Structures are given as C-alpha cells and as structure tokens.
Amino acid sequence: MANLGIYSNTIEVLEKFNFSFQKKYGQNFLIDTHILENIIEGANITKDDCVLEIGPGIGTMTQYLCESARMVIAVEIDKNLIPILNETLKDYDNKIIINEDVLKVDINALAKEYNNGRPIKVVANLPYYITTPIIMGLFESHVPLDSITVMVQKEVADRMQVGPGTKDYGALSLAVQYYAKPSVLMVVSANCFIPRPNVDSAVIKLTCHESNPISVNNEQFMFTLIRASFNQRRKTLVNGLTNAGIDGVTKERVYEALEKMDLSPTIRGEALTLSDFAKLSDLLEVK
Ligand code: SAM
C-alpha cells in the first residue's frame, strides 16, 4: 500500500472513499514523512513492542507503527474510517482495529490480552478536544505503560513540562510529572496536517517512572488538593483549599501544615512543587 505520509497518496484515499472530515472528532491527518519517521524514532519502537495507537485516522502513522512494532492496537471512534483502515492496512497482520471511543475501552484488558500485562507504548496524533482526559485516563487507570509519545497542541505540551512559578504551571503539569518524565521532541507546523489546524502542535514523550519518585500516603487526596489550589489560582493556597469544602481541611489545619513545612501563610498554590503537595497531603489527610 502506498505511503500515506505523502500528500498525494492521502488525497487519493480520501477521494476514493469519498471521506468527509468530522470536526467534532478533531480530525487533522499527518502528511509529512519526516515527522512520522521522527515520531517512530523518538518513541523508540522496536519489534518487541505492543503499541496502542489512539485515533489512527486513515492509517498514516499505523503503517509506520506496523512496520516497526510487534503488535499495534488501533482504536478509532469514527465508523466511516474503518473500511478505509481495512484497505490501507491490509498488508499487515500484526494489527487489530477497534471501532470504539478510546475513553470507553478497557486498555488494561487489552494490555493483558496482547502483551501479557507487560508495559505498552502509546503513540498517537491525538484528537485535541480530549487530550487531557485521554492522558489522565491512561495514568489514573494504572494501565501498564512504558511511555506515551503524542502529538498535542503546543500550548498543552508546554503546560505538561513546566515547573512552579510559571504561568502554565497547573494541575496538568503536576499530574503528568507525578507519573512520568516529560520531554518535548519537536514542534510541528500546522502545514504538516490536512486539514490545517488553527494551532501549532508539538510531540511530547512522557516516559513513565518505573517507581514513583514522590511518595504520598493518599494519591487521590493529593490530587484533590492540587485541583482545589489551581481552581482559584489567584487566591492564596489557604483560601483556595478552604473554599473547596474538602473534608477536614480547615484554615487552622492548613496554616499549621504550612508552618511545619516552613512555607509562608500567604503562599499561592502555583509556588508549590510536587513534593510540597505530597507533604501537604500527608499532613492534611484525615485518617
Ligand atoms: N493518526 C491519524 C494521523 O496522524 O493522520 C489521525 C489523527 S487525528 C488528529 C485524530 C483521530 O482520532 C481521528 O481519526 C479521530 O476520528 C480519532 N478520534 C477522535 N476522538 C476519538 C475517541 N474518543 N476515541 C478514538 N478515536 C478518536
């Protein structure tokens, strides 16, 4: 089958199947062979790997993944793309195509079935309208993961990798960094897609920690505190946390915890590191 990373081949397939793009599914297909090669190289895909691709589209990146990986699981929501994928991927017997919403798929079960429960690699040019729920869903459901290498909106990639004190720092930065080490592999121009998106994109690799560098008694409670702190990011941490109505989190207890941590009583959430939030969580948790 012809390489779909080449613009004319993509156009030929779209015309043959009379495909119309669905904006609601965030469909922007890659048409740049260099970017595709760099993603596969950056994701470090080998013939030992089982890869989950979210949103294969017409199969452009799937072709590259099938060439490099042992097994590719491609989950696509748009039923109109399934006959196209059956055609563009017909030369490969190391793939399965699942017509489902990825947010509803039991990825743990897939990892068990196709990779004996060993860590899988996720590679995707993500639909931008659900980037955060997809990434958080993968982490929070404790899918065995080696790494996640994904194309996202450039601004979202920036948010994932920054630290305290920057305007982009927030709940997403902390969640991603709790589970993984982020690194931006490349910035991608809007011209590398059809149709052209309105934003610049970036490929970010999240290499999952083998063992968690931060220890906290109650992960869920820590993330409740983090979300509450950034929901009202212009307020002090004390006000942000106490306005959220979290059980047992009173002004007195937050002041006391800040004092124990040697932090100012007027500090804002955006100044705290991940390990500060872990300590705060251990101090405020009501057992
Ligand atoms: N991988 C292709 C490429 O790089 O050319 C297509 C990428 S396009 C940005 C995103 C793809 O995700 C589309 O094919 C879209 O239909 C699919 N998609 C959108 N929402 C989805 C969901 N909830 N579950 C699975 N696939 C989804």
CSV table of C-alpha atoms and ligand atoms in Angstrom, one decimal:
chain,number,residue,atom,x,y,z
A,1,MET,CA,0.0,0.0,0.0
A,2,ALA,CA,1.2,3.5,-0.8
A,3,ASN,CA,2.8,5.6,2.0
A,4,LEU,CA,0.0,7.9,3.3
A,5,GLY,CA,2.6,10.3,4.7
A,6,ILE,CA,2.8,11.6,1.1
A,7,TYR,CA,0.1,14.2,0.4
A,8,SER,CA,-1.0,12.9,-3.0
A,9,ASN,CA,-1.5,9.4,-1.6
A,10,THR,CA,-3.7,10.7,1.3
A,11,ILE,CA,-5.8,12.7,-1.2
A,12,GLU,CA,-6.2,9.6,-3.4
A,13,VAL,CA,-7.5,7.6,-0.5
A,14,LEU,CA,-9.8,10.4,0.8
A,15,GLU,CA,-11.3,10.8,-2.8
A,16,LYS,CA,-11.6,7.0,-3.4
A,17,PHE,CA,-13.7,6.6,-0.2
A,18,ASN,CA,-15.4,10.0,-0.6
A,19,PHE,CA,-14.4,10.7,3.0
A,20,SER,CA,-15.7,13.9,4.8
A,21,PHE,CA,-13.7,15.2,7.8
A,22,GLN,CA,-15.6,15.4,11.0
A,23,LYS,CA,-14.6,18.4,13.0
A,24,LYS,CA,-16.2,17.1,16.2
A,25,TYR,CA,-13.6,14.3,16.2
A,26,GLY,CA,-10.6,16.6,15.9
A,27,GLN,CA,-9.5,15.1,12.5
A,28,ASN,CA,-6.3,16.5,11.2
A,29,PHE,CA,-4.3,13.9,9.3
A,30,LEU,CA,-0.5,14.0,9.2
A,31,ILE,CA,1.1,14.5,5.7
A,32,ASP,CA,4.8,14.7,6.4
A,33,THR,CA,7.0,11.6,6.2
A,34,HIS,CA,9.9,13.3,8.2
A,35,ILE,CA,7.6,14.0,11.1
A,36,LEU,CA,6.3,10.4,11.0
A,37,GLU,CA,9.8,9.0,11.0
A,38,ASN,CA,10.9,11.2,13.8
A,39,ILE,CA,7.9,10.2,16.0
A,40,ILE,CA,8.6,6.5,15.5
A,41,GLU,CA,12.3,7.1,16.3
A,42,GLY,CA,11.5,9.3,19.3
A,43,ALA,CA,9.1,6.7,20.7
A,44,ASN,CA,11.9,4.1,20.3
A,45,ILE,CA,9.6,1.5,18.8
A,46,THR,CA,11.1,-2.0,18.4
A,47,LYS,CA,9.9,-5.4,17.3
A,48,ASP,CA,9.3,-6.3,21.0
A,49,ASP,CA,6.7,-3.6,21.4
A,50,CYS,CA,3.0,-3.7,21.7
A,51,VAL,CA,1.7,-0.2,20.7
A,52,LEU,CA,-1.6,1.4,21.4
A,53,GLU,CA,-2.5,4.0,18.7
A,54,ILE,CA,-5.4,6.3,19.6
A,55,GLY,CA,-7.2,7.6,16.6
A,56,PRO,CA,-5.4,6.0,13.6
A,57,GLY,CA,-7.4,8.1,11.1
A,58,ILE,CA,-6.8,6.7,7.6
A,59,GLY,CA,-3.8,4.7,9.0
A,60,THR,CA,-0.9,7.0,8.2
A,61,MET,CA,1.1,6.5,11.4
A,62,THR,CA,-0.3,3.0,11.8
A,63,GLN,CA,1.6,1.9,8.7
A,64,TYR,CA,4.8,3.1,10.2
A,65,LEU,CA,3.9,1.5,13.6
A,66,CYS,CA,3.1,-1.8,12.0
A,67,GLU,CA,6.5,-1.8,10.2
A,68,SER,CA,8.4,-1.2,13.5
A,69,ALA,CA,6.4,-2.8,16.3
A,70,ARG,CA,5.4,-6.4,17.1
A,71,MET,CA,1.8,-5.6,17.5
A,72,VAL,CA,-0.4,-2.5,17.0
A,73,ILE,CA,-3.8,-1.9,18.6
A,74,ALA,CA,-5.6,0.9,16.9
A,75,VAL,CA,-8.7,2.4,18.5
A,76,GLU,CA,-10.7,4.7,16.2
A,77,ILE,CA,-14.1,6.2,17.0
A,78,ASP,CA,-15.3,7.2,13.5
A,79,LYS,CA,-17.0,4.2,11.9
A,80,ASN,CA,-16.5,5.8,8.4
A,81,LEU,CA,-12.8,5.3,8.8
A,82,ILE,CA,-13.0,1.6,9.5
A,83,PRO,CA,-13.4,0.4,5.8
A,84,ILE,CA,-10.5,2.8,4.9
A,85,LEU,CA,-8.3,1.3,7.6
A,86,ASN,CA,-9.1,-2.2,6.4
A,87,GLU,CA,-7.8,-1.2,3.0
A,88,THR,CA,-4.8,0.9,3.9
A,89,LEU,CA,-3.6,-1.6,6.5
A,90,LYS,CA,-4.5,-4.8,4.6
A,91,ASP,CA,-0.8,-5.8,4.1
A,92,TYR,CA,-0.2,-6.0,7.9
A,93,ASP,CA,-1.3,-8.9,10.1
A,94,ASN,CA,0.2,-7.5,13.3
A,95,LYS,CA,-2.6,-5.1,14.0
A,96,ILE,CA,-6.1,-5.0,15.4
A,97,ILE,CA,-8.6,-2.2,14.6
A,98,ILE,CA,-11.2,-1.4,17.3
A,99,ASN,CA,-14.1,0.9,16.4
A,100,GLU,CA,-14.7,2.5,19.8
A,101,ASP,CA,-14.4,5.6,21.8
A,102,VAL,CA,-10.9,5.2,23.5
A,103,LEU,CA,-12.3,6.7,26.7
A,104,LYS,CA,-14.6,3.7,27.0
A,105,VAL,CA,-12.1,1.0,26.1
A,106,ASP,CA,-10.7,-1.3,28.9
A,107,ILE,CA,-7.0,-0.7,28.0
A,108,ASN,CA,-5.8,-2.8,30.9
A,109,ALA,CA,-7.6,-5.8,29.4
A,110,LEU,CA,-6.0,-5.1,26.0
A,111,ALA,CA,-2.6,-4.9,27.6
A,112,LYS,CA,-3.3,-8.2,29.3
A,113,GLU,CA,-4.6,-9.9,26.2
A,114,TYR,CA,-1.9,-8.7,23.7
A,115,ASN,CA,1.1,-8.0,25.9
A,116,ASN,CA,0.7,-10.4,28.8
A,117,GLY,CA,0.1,-7.4,31.1
A,118,ARG,CA,3.6,-6.0,30.3
A,119,PRO,CA,4.0,-2.2,29.7
A,120,ILE,CA,2.7,-1.0,26.4
A,121,LYS,CA,3.8,2.1,24.4
A,122,VAL,CA,1.2,4.6,23.4
A,123,VAL,CA,1.8,6.6,20.2
A,124,ALA,CA,-0.8,9.0,18.8
A,125,ASN,CA,-1.6,12.1,16.9
A,126,LEU,CA,-4.3,12.9,19.5
A,127,PRO,CA,-7.7,14.5,18.9
A,128,TYR,CA,-7.0,17.8,20.6
A,129,TYR,CA,-10.5,18.1,22.2
A,130,ILE,CA,-9.8,15.3,24.6
A,131,THR,CA,-6.1,15.3,25.1
A,132,THR,CA,-6.2,15.8,28.9
A,133,PRO,CA,-8.9,13.1,29.6
A,134,ILE,CA,-7.1,10.6,27.4
A,135,ILE,CA,-3.7,11.1,29.2
A,136,MET,CA,-5.1,11.3,32.7
A,137,GLY,CA,-7.3,8.3,32.0
A,138,LEU,CA,-4.2,6.2,31.0
A,139,PHE,CA,-2.4,7.3,34.1
A,140,GLU,CA,-5.2,7.0,36.6
A,141,SER,CA,-6.4,3.6,35.5
A,142,HIS,CA,-2.9,2.3,36.1
A,143,VAL,CA,-2.5,0.8,32.6
A,144,PRO,CA,1.0,-0.8,32.4
A,145,LEU,CA,2.8,1.9,30.5
A,146,ASP,CA,6.3,2.3,29.2
A,147,SER,CA,5.8,5.7,27.6
A,148,ILE,CA,3.3,7.9,25.8
A,149,THR,CA,4.5,9.7,22.7
A,150,VAL,CA,1.8,12.0,21.4
A,151,MET,CA,1.2,15.0,19.2
A,152,VAL,CA,-0.7,17.6,21.2
A,153,GLN,CA,-1.4,21.3,20.9
A,154,LYS,CA,1.9,23.1,21.5
A,155,GLU,CA,0.5,25.0,24.4
A,156,VAL,CA,-0.6,21.8,26.2
A,157,ALA,CA,2.9,20.3,25.7
A,158,ASP,CA,4.3,23.4,27.4
A,159,ARG,CA,1.9,23.0,30.3
A,160,MET,CA,2.9,19.4,30.8
A,161,GLN,CA,6.6,20.1,31.3
A,162,VAL,CA,6.8,23.4,33.3
A,163,GLY,CA,7.6,23.8,37.0
A,164,PRO,CA,6.4,26.1,39.8
A,165,GLY,CA,6.3,29.9,39.3
A,166,THR,CA,5.4,29.9,35.5
A,167,LYS,CA,2.0,30.9,34.2
A,168,ASP,CA,1.5,27.5,32.5
A,169,TYR,CA,2.1,25.5,35.7
A,170,GLY,CA,-1.0,23.8,37.0
A,171,ALA,CA,-2.8,20.6,37.8
A,172,LEU,CA,-1.9,19.0,34.4
A,173,SER,CA,1.9,19.7,34.9
A,174,LEU,CA,1.8,18.1,38.4
A,175,ALA,CA,-0.2,15.1,37.3
A,176,VAL,CA,2.0,14.4,34.3
A,177,GLN,CA,5.2,14.8,36.3
A,178,TYR,CA,3.9,12.6,39.1
A,179,TYR,CA,3.6,9.7,36.7
A,180,ALA,CA,6.2,10.4,34.1
A,181,LYS,CA,9.2,12.4,32.8
A,182,PRO,CA,8.1,14.8,30.0
A,183,SER,CA,10.3,15.9,27.1
A,184,VAL,CA,9.2,17.8,24.0
A,185,LEU,CA,10.6,16.0,21.0
A,186,MET,CA,9.6,18.5,18.3
A,187,VAL,CA,7.4,21.4,17.4
A,188,VAL,CA,5.2,20.7,14.3
A,189,SER,CA,3.9,23.3,11.9
A,190,ALA,CA,0.2,23.4,11.1
A,191,ASN,CA,1.2,22.9,7.4
A,192,CYS,CA,2.0,19.2,8.2
A,193,PHE,CA,-1.7,18.3,8.5
A,194,ILE,CA,-4.8,18.1,6.4
A,195,PRO,CA,-7.0,20.0,7.1
A,196,ARG,CA,-4.6,22.6,8.6
A,197,PRO,CA,-5.4,23.1,12.4
A,198,ASN,CA,-5.5,26.7,13.8
A,199,VAL,CA,-2.8,26.0,16.3
A,200,ASP,CA,0.8,24.9,16.4
A,201,SER,CA,1.5,21.4,17.6
A,202,ALA,CA,4.3,19.5,19.4
A,203,VAL,CA,5.2,15.9,20.0
A,204,ILE,CA,5.8,15.2,23.7
A,205,LYS,CA,7.2,12.0,25.1
A,206,LEU,CA,6.1,11.0,28.6
A,207,THR,CA,8.5,8.3,29.9
A,208,CYS,CA,6.7,6.6,32.8
A,209,HIS,CA,8.5,6.4,36.1
A,210,GLU,CA,9.4,2.8,36.9
A,211,SER,CA,9.0,3.5,40.6
A,212,ASN,CA,7.4,6.7,41.8
A,213,PRO,CA,10.0,9.3,42.8
A,214,ILE,CA,7.5,11.0,45.1
A,215,SER,CA,5.9,9.1,47.9
A,216,VAL,CA,2.5,10.1,49.3
A,217,ASN,CA,0.0,8.3,51.5
A,218,ASN,CA,-3.1,9.0,49.5
A,219,GLU,CA,-2.6,9.9,45.9
A,220,GLN,CA,-6.3,10.7,45.3
A,221,PHE,CA,-6.4,13.1,48.2
A,222,MET,CA,-3.2,14.9,47.0
A,223,PHE,CA,-4.8,15.4,43.6
A,224,THR,CA,-8.0,16.8,45.2
A,225,LEU,CA,-5.8,19.4,47.0
A,226,ILE,CA,-3.9,20.1,43.7
A,227,ARG,CA,-7.1,20.7,41.7
A,228,ALA,CA,-8.6,22.9,44.5
A,229,SER,CA,-5.4,25.0,44.7
A,230,PHE,CA,-5.4,25.7,40.9
A,231,ASN,CA,-9.2,26.2,40.6
A,232,GLN,CA,-8.7,29.5,42.3
A,233,ARG,CA,-5.1,30.2,41.3
A,234,ARG,CA,-5.3,34.0,42.1
A,235,LYS,CA,-6.2,33.2,45.8
A,236,THR,CA,-3.7,32.2,48.5
A,237,LEU,CA,-3.3,28.5,49.0
A,238,VAL,CA,-5.2,28.7,52.3
A,239,ASN,CA,-8.2,30.3,50.7
A,240,GLY,CA,-8.2,28.1,47.6
A,241,LEU,CA,-8.1,25.0,49.7
A,242,THR,CA,-10.6,26.0,52.4
A,243,ASN,CA,-13.1,27.4,49.8
A,244,ALA,CA,-13.2,24.0,48.1
A,245,GLY,CA,-15.0,22.4,51.1
A,246,ILE,CA,-12.7,19.4,51.4
A,247,ASP,CA,-13.5,17.3,54.5
A,248,GLY,CA,-11.2,18.2,57.4
A,249,VAL,CA,-9.4,20.9,55.5
A,250,THR,CA,-9.9,23.9,57.8
A,251,LYS,CA,-7.9,27.2,57.8
A,252,GLU,CA,-6.3,26.3,61.1
A,253,ARG,CA,-5.0,23.0,59.8
A,254,VAL,CA,-3.7,24.5,56.6
A,255,TYR,CA,-1.8,27.2,58.5
A,256,GLU,CA,-0.4,24.6,60.8
A,257,ALA,CA,0.7,22.4,57.9
A,258,LEU,CA,2.4,25.4,56.1
A,259,GLU,CA,4.2,26.3,59.3
A,260,LYS,CA,5.5,22.7,59.6
A,261,MET,CA,6.7,22.9,56.0
A,262,ASP,CA,8.4,26.3,56.5
A,263,LEU,CA,6.2,27.9,53.9
A,264,SER,CA,4.7,31.4,54.1
A,265,PRO,CA,1.0,31.6,55.2
A,266,THR,CA,0.2,33.7,52.1
A,267,ILE,CA,1.8,31.4,49.6
A,268,ARG,CA,-0.1,30.5,46.4
A,269,GLY,CA,-0.5,27.0,45.1
A,270,GLU,CA,1.5,27.8,42.0
A,271,ALA,CA,4.6,28.2,44.1
A,272,LEU,CA,4.5,24.6,45.5
A,273,THR,CA,6.4,21.7,44.0
A,274,LEU,CA,5.1,18.2,43.6
A,275,SER,CA,6.9,17.1,46.7
A,276,ASP,CA,5.4,20.1,48.6
A,277,PHE,CA,1.9,18.9,47.6
A,278,ALA,CA,2.8,15.4,48.7
A,279,LYS,CA,3.9,16.6,52.1
A,280,LEU,CA,0.9,18.9,52.5
A,281,SER,CA,-1.4,16.0,51.6
A,282,ASP,CA,0.2,13.7,54.2
A,283,LEU,CA,-0.2,16.5,56.8
A,284,LEU,CA,-3.8,17.3,55.9
A,285,GLU,CA,-5.2,13.8,55.3
A,286,VAL,CA,-7.7,12.8,57.9
A,287,LYS,CA,-7.3,9.1,58.5
B,1,SAM,N1,-3.5,9.3,13.4
B,1,SAM,C1,-4.0,10.0,12.3
B,1,SAM,C2,-3.0,10.8,11.6
B,1,SAM,O1,-2.0,11.1,12.3
B,1,SAM,O2,-3.1,11.2,10.5
B,1,SAM,C3,-5.2,10.8,12.7
B,1,SAM,C4,-5.1,11.8,13.8
B,1,SAM,S1,-6.4,12.9,14.1
B,1,SAM,C5,-5.6,14.2,14.9
B,1,SAM,C6,-7.3,12.2,15.5
B,1,SAM,C7,-8.0,10.9,15.2
B,1,SAM,O3,-8.6,10.5,16.4
B,1,SAM,C8,-9.1,10.9,14.2
B,1,SAM,O4,-9.0,9.9,13.3
B,1,SAM,C9,-10.4,10.9,15.0
B,1,SAM,O5,-11.5,10.3,14.3
B,1,SAM,C10,-10.0,10.0,16.2
B,1,SAM,N2,-10.7,10.2,17.4
B,1,SAM,C11,-11.4,11.3,17.9
B,1,SAM,N3,-11.9,11.1,19.1
B,1,SAM,C12,-11.7,9.8,19.4
B,1,SAM,C13,-12.0,8.9,20.5
B,1,SAM,N4,-12.8,9.4,21.5
B,1,SAM,N5,-11.6,7.6,20.5
B,1,SAM,C14,-10.9,7.2,19.5
B,1,SAM,N6,-10.5,7.9,18.4
B,1,SAM,C15,-10.9,9.2,18.4
